[in-house]
């Protein structure tokens, strides 16, 4: 029997970031800052706020800055200490203490499904969360925690979804589902990036998943799909035929931070919310001749 507690999260961060070139030529897209914090730190903080303590990050070539970010920075800390910058020092030290971090390198860009498979030996026989770094969810209750509650009740894989306009379904995994209760669905099928005509609904997968170890066998069976990559959506599709799977409509505002426009929107919204910057930023925006 698989445990009821989710304490591990996998954060795939091996992608090439082609949607964000040239910024991502030599720097990981996960390290792009929203105001002053790298995108991946928001994602880690969401997992930690949901009670997750072990974070497995799937990296690749050119991604070392991520490991350095979640490590101690001896020289920097010494410098801040000497200069009496206590608040900043505390903030910097807290990043390395957020969780226990573990890194696996995905040697070939073979897709999201393959990236998850790279964590198999670290997961073992436990349920685990997957959080994609492109999706930033600004929510009162951490998005992944909303989904963990469903997992606790029903014990099967949970996929986070939100409704999107039909014109955008081709950018997402889309679920076919039957309503169970408000904001909860039983998933019968999934399609990766369908055309509007072929989409079984407008409920899009938003980069948050609670998975059970059976996903690894399904991933082994999965042949390359869209873009010749091993798609997580295709493995979920195999599983949905064999066991109960749930779609949880997640409350919160989602930003696609891996997309230039989505990133700009998130930057503006997060900037406006900042106690130290919000007011002057608002004044500046209001003064623009739009
Ligand atoms: C991935 C998944 C897709 C999901 C999306 C959410 O696609 O394959 O099913 O809807 O993340 O952001 P990607 O955006 O990596 O192409």
Short mmCIF file of C-alpha atoms and ligand atoms in Angstrom, two decimals:
data_model
loop_
_atom_site.label_atom_id
_atom_site.label_comp_id
_atom_site.label_asym_id
_atom_site.label_seq_id
_atom_site.Cartn_x
_atom_site.Cartn_y
_atom_site.Cartn_z
CA UNK A 1 0.00 0.00 0.00
CA UNK A 2 1.41 3.37 -1.06
CA UNK A 3 1.83 5.89 1.78
CA UNK A 4 -0.76 8.64 2.21
CA UNK A 5 1.81 11.35 2.81
CA UNK A 6 3.47 13.31 0.09
CA UNK A 7 6.89 14.47 1.25
CA UNK A 8 8.88 14.54 -1.98
CA UNK A 9 8.60 16.83 -4.96
CA UNK A 10 10.19 16.60 -8.37
CA UNK A 11 10.87 19.85 -10.18
CA UNK A 12 11.91 19.31 -13.79
CA UNK A 13 14.36 22.05 -14.78
CA UNK A 14 16.31 20.55 -17.65
CA UNK A 15 14.47 22.25 -20.52
CA UNK A 16 16.39 24.36 -23.00
CA UNK A 17 14.18 27.43 -22.56
CA UNK A 18 13.84 28.03 -26.28
CA UNK A 19 10.76 30.21 -25.70
CA UNK A 20 12.92 32.69 -23.83
CA UNK A 21 15.96 33.11 -26.05
CA UNK A 22 18.35 34.88 -26.06
CA UNK A 23 18.14 35.25 -22.24
CA UNK A 24 18.35 31.48 -21.82
CA UNK A 25 21.34 30.90 -24.10
CA UNK A 26 23.78 30.57 -21.19
CA UNK A 27 21.52 31.02 -18.13
CA UNK A 28 18.82 28.64 -16.90
CA UNK A 29 15.32 29.99 -17.51
CA UNK A 30 14.45 28.81 -13.99
CA UNK A 31 16.79 31.50 -12.66
CA UNK A 32 15.04 34.41 -14.38
CA UNK A 33 13.84 36.69 -11.59
CA UNK A 34 10.28 37.76 -10.93
CA UNK A 35 11.11 41.09 -9.29
CA UNK A 36 14.13 39.83 -7.30
CA UNK A 37 13.54 36.13 -6.77
CA UNK A 38 14.29 33.39 -9.31
CA UNK A 39 11.22 31.64 -10.70
CA UNK A 40 12.32 28.28 -9.31
CA UNK A 41 12.43 29.66 -5.76
CA UNK A 42 8.71 30.51 -5.95
CA UNK A 43 8.07 26.92 -7.00
CA UNK A 44 10.20 25.47 -4.21
CA UNK A 45 8.48 27.75 -1.69
CA UNK A 46 5.07 26.53 -2.87
CA UNK A 47 6.12 22.92 -2.23
CA UNK A 48 7.62 23.76 1.16
CA UNK A 49 4.48 25.66 2.18
CA UNK A 50 2.55 22.46 1.47
CA UNK A 51 4.74 20.48 3.87
CA UNK A 52 7.14 18.96 1.34
CA UNK A 53 10.68 18.59 2.67
CA UNK A 54 12.57 16.76 -0.05
CA UNK A 55 13.06 18.51 -3.35
CA UNK A 56 14.47 16.64 -6.34
CA UNK A 57 15.45 18.96 -9.16
CA UNK A 58 16.04 17.49 -12.61
CA UNK A 59 18.75 19.55 -14.23
CA UNK A 60 20.95 19.36 -17.27
CA UNK A 61 23.96 21.02 -18.82
CA UNK A 62 24.25 24.74 -18.11
CA UNK A 63 22.00 24.61 -15.04
CA UNK A 64 24.57 24.82 -12.25
CA UNK A 65 23.35 28.22 -11.10
CA UNK A 66 20.28 26.44 -9.69
CA UNK A 67 22.41 24.27 -7.38
CA UNK A 68 24.43 27.28 -6.26
CA UNK A 69 21.26 29.22 -5.50
CA UNK A 70 19.98 26.62 -3.02
CA UNK A 71 23.41 26.15 -1.42
CA UNK A 72 25.26 28.26 1.15
CA UNK A 73 27.22 31.13 -0.35
CA UNK A 74 30.17 31.42 1.97
CA UNK A 75 31.85 34.50 0.54
CA UNK A 76 28.63 36.44 0.11
CA UNK A 77 27.43 35.59 3.61
CA UNK A 78 30.78 36.64 5.08
CA UNK A 79 30.59 39.93 3.22
CA UNK A 80 27.02 40.66 4.38
CA UNK A 81 27.99 39.78 7.97
CA UNK A 82 31.01 42.09 7.92
CA UNK A 83 28.89 44.93 6.56
CA UNK A 84 26.16 44.43 9.15
CA UNK A 85 23.50 43.62 6.56
CA UNK A 86 21.64 41.31 8.90
CA UNK A 87 18.24 41.20 7.20
CA UNK A 88 19.73 40.35 3.84
CA UNK A 89 22.04 37.78 5.42
CA UNK A 90 19.10 36.02 7.06
CA UNK A 91 17.16 36.03 3.83
CA UNK A 92 20.08 34.56 1.88
CA UNK A 93 20.77 31.87 4.49
CA UNK A 94 17.11 30.86 4.64
CA UNK A 95 17.17 29.83 0.96
CA UNK A 96 19.61 26.98 1.61
CA UNK A 97 17.52 25.85 4.59
CA UNK A 98 14.23 25.70 2.68
CA UNK A 99 14.41 21.94 2.15
CA UNK A 100 16.70 18.99 1.45
CA UNK A 101 17.78 19.30 -2.16
CA UNK A 102 18.88 16.58 -4.49
CA UNK A 103 19.85 16.91 -8.16
CA UNK A 104 19.64 14.51 -11.05
CA UNK A 105 20.96 15.33 -14.48
CA UNK A 106 18.86 14.45 -17.49
CA UNK A 107 21.50 13.80 -20.12
CA UNK A 108 19.29 14.11 -23.18
CA UNK A 109 16.36 16.47 -23.79
CA UNK A 110 13.82 13.69 -24.22
CA UNK A 111 10.82 15.39 -22.69
CA UNK A 112 8.96 15.91 -19.44
CA UNK A 113 8.03 12.24 -19.04
CA UNK A 114 11.64 11.19 -19.40
CA UNK A 115 12.71 13.86 -16.88
CA UNK A 116 10.32 12.39 -14.29
CA UNK A 117 11.64 8.91 -15.02
CA UNK A 118 15.13 10.16 -14.09
CA UNK A 119 13.92 10.54 -10.47
CA UNK A 120 12.61 6.99 -10.17
CA UNK A 121 15.42 5.67 -7.94
CA UNK A 122 14.96 8.58 -5.52
CA UNK A 123 11.18 8.21 -5.21
CA UNK A 124 10.84 4.51 -4.54
CA UNK A 125 7.39 3.34 -3.50
CA UNK A 126 5.91 6.67 -2.48
CA UNK A 127 3.50 9.23 -3.84
CA UNK A 128 5.20 12.43 -4.95
CA UNK A 129 4.43 15.88 -6.26
CA UNK A 130 5.58 17.31 -9.57
CA UNK A 131 5.77 21.08 -10.02
CA UNK A 132 6.72 22.61 -13.35
CA UNK A 133 8.75 25.77 -13.04
CA UNK A 134 7.06 27.57 -15.93
CA UNK A 135 3.79 27.66 -14.05
CA UNK A 136 3.71 30.14 -11.23
CA UNK A 137 0.56 29.90 -9.13
CA UNK A 138 -0.35 32.84 -7.00
CA UNK A 139 -2.83 31.30 -4.58
CA UNK A 140 -3.94 31.73 -0.97
CA UNK A 141 -3.57 28.00 -0.29
CA UNK A 142 -0.53 26.60 -2.16
CA UNK A 143 -1.80 24.97 -5.35
CA UNK A 144 -0.01 21.70 -4.65
CA UNK A 145 -1.53 21.56 -1.16
CA UNK A 146 -5.04 21.93 -2.63
CA UNK A 147 -4.23 18.83 -4.65
CA UNK A 148 -2.64 16.93 -1.75
CA UNK A 149 -5.97 17.20 0.06
CA UNK A 150 -7.66 15.39 -2.81
CA UNK A 151 -4.94 12.75 -2.78
CA UNK A 152 -5.46 12.23 0.95
CA UNK A 153 -9.18 11.65 0.37
CA UNK A 154 -9.06 9.44 -2.69
CA UNK A 155 -5.53 8.01 -2.90
CA UNK A 156 -5.07 8.20 -6.68
CA UNK A 157 -3.06 10.50 -8.93
CA UNK A 158 -4.28 14.11 -8.99
CA UNK A 159 -3.75 16.50 -11.88
CA UNK A 160 -4.12 20.26 -11.35
CA UNK A 161 -6.34 21.91 -13.97
CA UNK A 162 -7.81 25.28 -14.85
CA UNK A 163 -10.25 26.29 -17.57
CA UNK A 164 -8.67 28.04 -20.56
CA UNK A 165 -10.21 29.63 -23.68
CA UNK A 166 -10.74 27.11 -26.51
CA UNK A 167 -8.29 29.11 -28.64
CA UNK A 168 -5.50 28.18 -26.19
CA UNK A 169 -6.09 24.45 -25.70
CA UNK A 170 -3.30 23.62 -28.17
CA UNK A 171 -0.74 24.87 -25.62
CA UNK A 172 -1.70 22.38 -22.89
CA UNK A 173 -2.48 18.86 -21.87
CA UNK A 174 -6.29 18.69 -21.85
CA UNK A 175 -8.36 16.31 -19.74
CA UNK A 176 -11.52 14.42 -20.58
CA UNK A 177 -13.43 14.18 -17.34
CA UNK A 178 -16.68 13.68 -15.48
CA UNK A 179 -17.61 16.09 -12.67
CA UNK A 180 -17.58 14.52 -9.19
CA UNK A 181 -18.13 17.53 -6.95
CA UNK A 182 -17.47 21.27 -7.29
CA UNK A 183 -13.94 21.75 -8.69
CA UNK A 184 -13.26 18.01 -8.79
CA UNK A 185 -13.35 15.64 -11.77
CA UNK A 186 -12.71 12.01 -12.51
CA UNK A 187 -10.31 11.88 -15.44
CA UNK A 188 -11.10 9.32 -18.14
CA UNK A 189 -8.56 10.46 -20.74
CA UNK A 190 -5.98 13.15 -21.54
CA UNK A 191 -4.62 14.60 -24.77
CA UNK A 192 -1.37 16.54 -25.14
CA UNK A 193 -1.79 19.84 -26.99
CA UNK A 194 -4.89 19.02 -29.08
CA UNK A 195 -6.38 21.28 -31.74
CA UNK A 196 -9.52 23.16 -30.57
CA UNK A 197 -11.63 20.74 -32.65
CA UNK A 198 -10.12 17.66 -31.03
CA UNK A 199 -9.95 18.91 -27.43
CA UNK A 200 -12.21 16.85 -25.14
CA UNK A 201 -12.78 19.88 -22.83
CA UNK A 202 -11.25 23.24 -22.02
CA UNK A 203 -9.74 22.00 -18.75
CA UNK A 204 -5.98 22.42 -19.06
CA UNK A 205 -3.22 20.75 -17.08
CA UNK A 206 -1.38 23.54 -15.28
CA UNK A 207 1.92 21.96 -14.35
CA UNK A 208 1.03 20.54 -10.94
CA UNK A 209 0.65 16.80 -10.34
CA UNK A 210 0.44 14.33 -7.46
CA UNK A 211 1.67 11.02 -8.83
CA UNK A 212 1.91 7.49 -7.51
CA UNK A 213 4.81 5.10 -8.29
CA UNK A 214 2.76 3.32 -10.99
CA UNK A 215 3.54 6.29 -13.22
CA UNK A 216 7.08 4.95 -13.72
CA UNK A 217 5.88 1.75 -15.39
CA UNK A 218 3.50 3.77 -17.52
CA UNK A 219 6.39 6.05 -18.52
CA UNK A 220 8.49 3.01 -19.46
CA UNK A 221 5.68 1.93 -21.79
CA UNK A 222 5.25 5.37 -23.30
CA UNK A 223 6.61 5.85 -26.80
CA UNK A 224 7.74 9.30 -27.98
CA UNK A 225 4.72 11.47 -28.77
CA UNK A 226 4.33 15.17 -29.54
CA UNK A 227 7.72 16.66 -30.60
CA UNK A 228 9.28 13.18 -30.41
CA UNK A 229 9.40 13.53 -26.61
CA UNK A 230 8.26 11.13 -23.89
CA UNK A 231 5.16 13.00 -22.71
CA UNK A 232 3.96 12.77 -19.12
CA UNK A 233 0.45 13.32 -20.45
CA UNK A 234 0.70 10.12 -22.55
CA UNK A 235 1.81 8.09 -19.51
CA UNK A 236 -1.07 9.53 -17.46
CA UNK A 237 -3.37 8.48 -20.26
CA UNK A 238 -2.19 4.86 -19.93
CA UNK A 239 -2.76 5.04 -16.16
CA UNK A 240 -6.19 6.67 -16.42
CA UNK A 241 -7.40 3.52 -18.20
CA UNK A 242 -6.23 1.33 -15.33
CA UNK A 243 -6.93 3.30 -12.17
CA UNK A 244 -8.92 6.24 -10.80
CA UNK A 245 -7.36 9.61 -11.51
CA UNK A 246 -8.61 12.99 -10.40
CA UNK A 247 -8.60 16.47 -11.84
CA UNK A 248 -8.61 19.23 -9.27
CA UNK A 249 -9.54 22.70 -10.46
CA UNK A 250 -6.91 24.73 -8.66
CA UNK A 251 -7.82 28.07 -7.13
CA UNK A 252 -5.38 30.87 -7.80
CA UNK A 253 -3.95 32.97 -10.60
CA UNK A 254 -1.61 31.12 -12.92
CA UNK A 255 1.18 32.75 -14.88
CA UNK A 256 3.07 31.05 -17.67
CA UNK A 257 6.45 32.44 -16.66
CA UNK A 258 8.22 30.50 -19.42
CA UNK A 259 6.52 32.69 -22.00
CA UNK A 260 7.69 36.27 -22.57
CA UNK A 261 4.25 37.86 -22.21
CA UNK A 262 3.30 35.65 -19.25
CA UNK A 263 6.59 36.56 -17.61
CA UNK A 264 5.95 40.30 -18.08
CA UNK A 265 2.44 39.96 -16.60
CA UNK A 266 3.78 38.12 -13.56
CA UNK A 267 6.53 40.69 -13.11
CA UNK A 268 4.02 43.56 -13.09
CA UNK A 269 1.58 41.83 -10.72
CA UNK A 270 4.27 40.67 -8.30
CA UNK A 271 5.93 44.10 -8.40
CA UNK A 272 2.64 45.80 -7.55
CA UNK A 273 2.17 43.51 -4.56
CA UNK A 274 5.53 44.27 -3.02
CA UNK A 275 5.30 46.39 0.14
CA UNK A 276 8.62 48.09 -0.61
CA UNK A 277 8.05 48.74 -4.33
CA UNK A 278 4.33 48.52 -5.01
CA UNK A 279 3.36 52.11 -4.41
CA UNK A 280 6.06 53.78 -6.47
CA UNK A 281 5.70 51.17 -9.20
CA UNK A 282 1.94 51.83 -9.35
CA UNK A 283 2.60 55.56 -9.62
CA UNK A 284 5.06 54.94 -12.42
CA UNK A 285 2.62 52.71 -14.33
CA UNK A 286 -0.20 55.23 -13.95
CA UNK A 287 2.03 57.93 -15.40
CA UNK A 288 2.70 55.97 -18.60
CA UNK A 289 1.01 57.39 -21.66
CA UNK A 290 -0.75 54.15 -22.62
C1 LIG B 1 3.75 20.83 -20.19
C2 LIG B 1 2.83 19.62 -20.29
C3 LIG B 1 1.40 20.06 -20.60
C4 LIG B 1 0.94 21.09 -19.57
C5 LIG B 1 1.93 22.26 -19.52
C6 LIG B 1 1.56 23.24 -18.41
O1 LIG B 1 3.87 21.38 -21.48
O2 LIG B 1 3.31 18.72 -21.26
O3 LIG B 1 0.55 18.94 -20.58
O4 LIG B 1 -0.36 21.54 -19.90
O5 LIG B 1 3.26 21.81 -19.28
O6 LIG B 1 2.41 24.33 -18.40
P1 LIG B 1 5.02 22.46 -21.86
O7 LIG B 1 4.47 23.80 -21.43
O8 LIG B 1 6.25 22.07 -21.13
O9 LIG B 1 5.16 22.39 -23.34
#
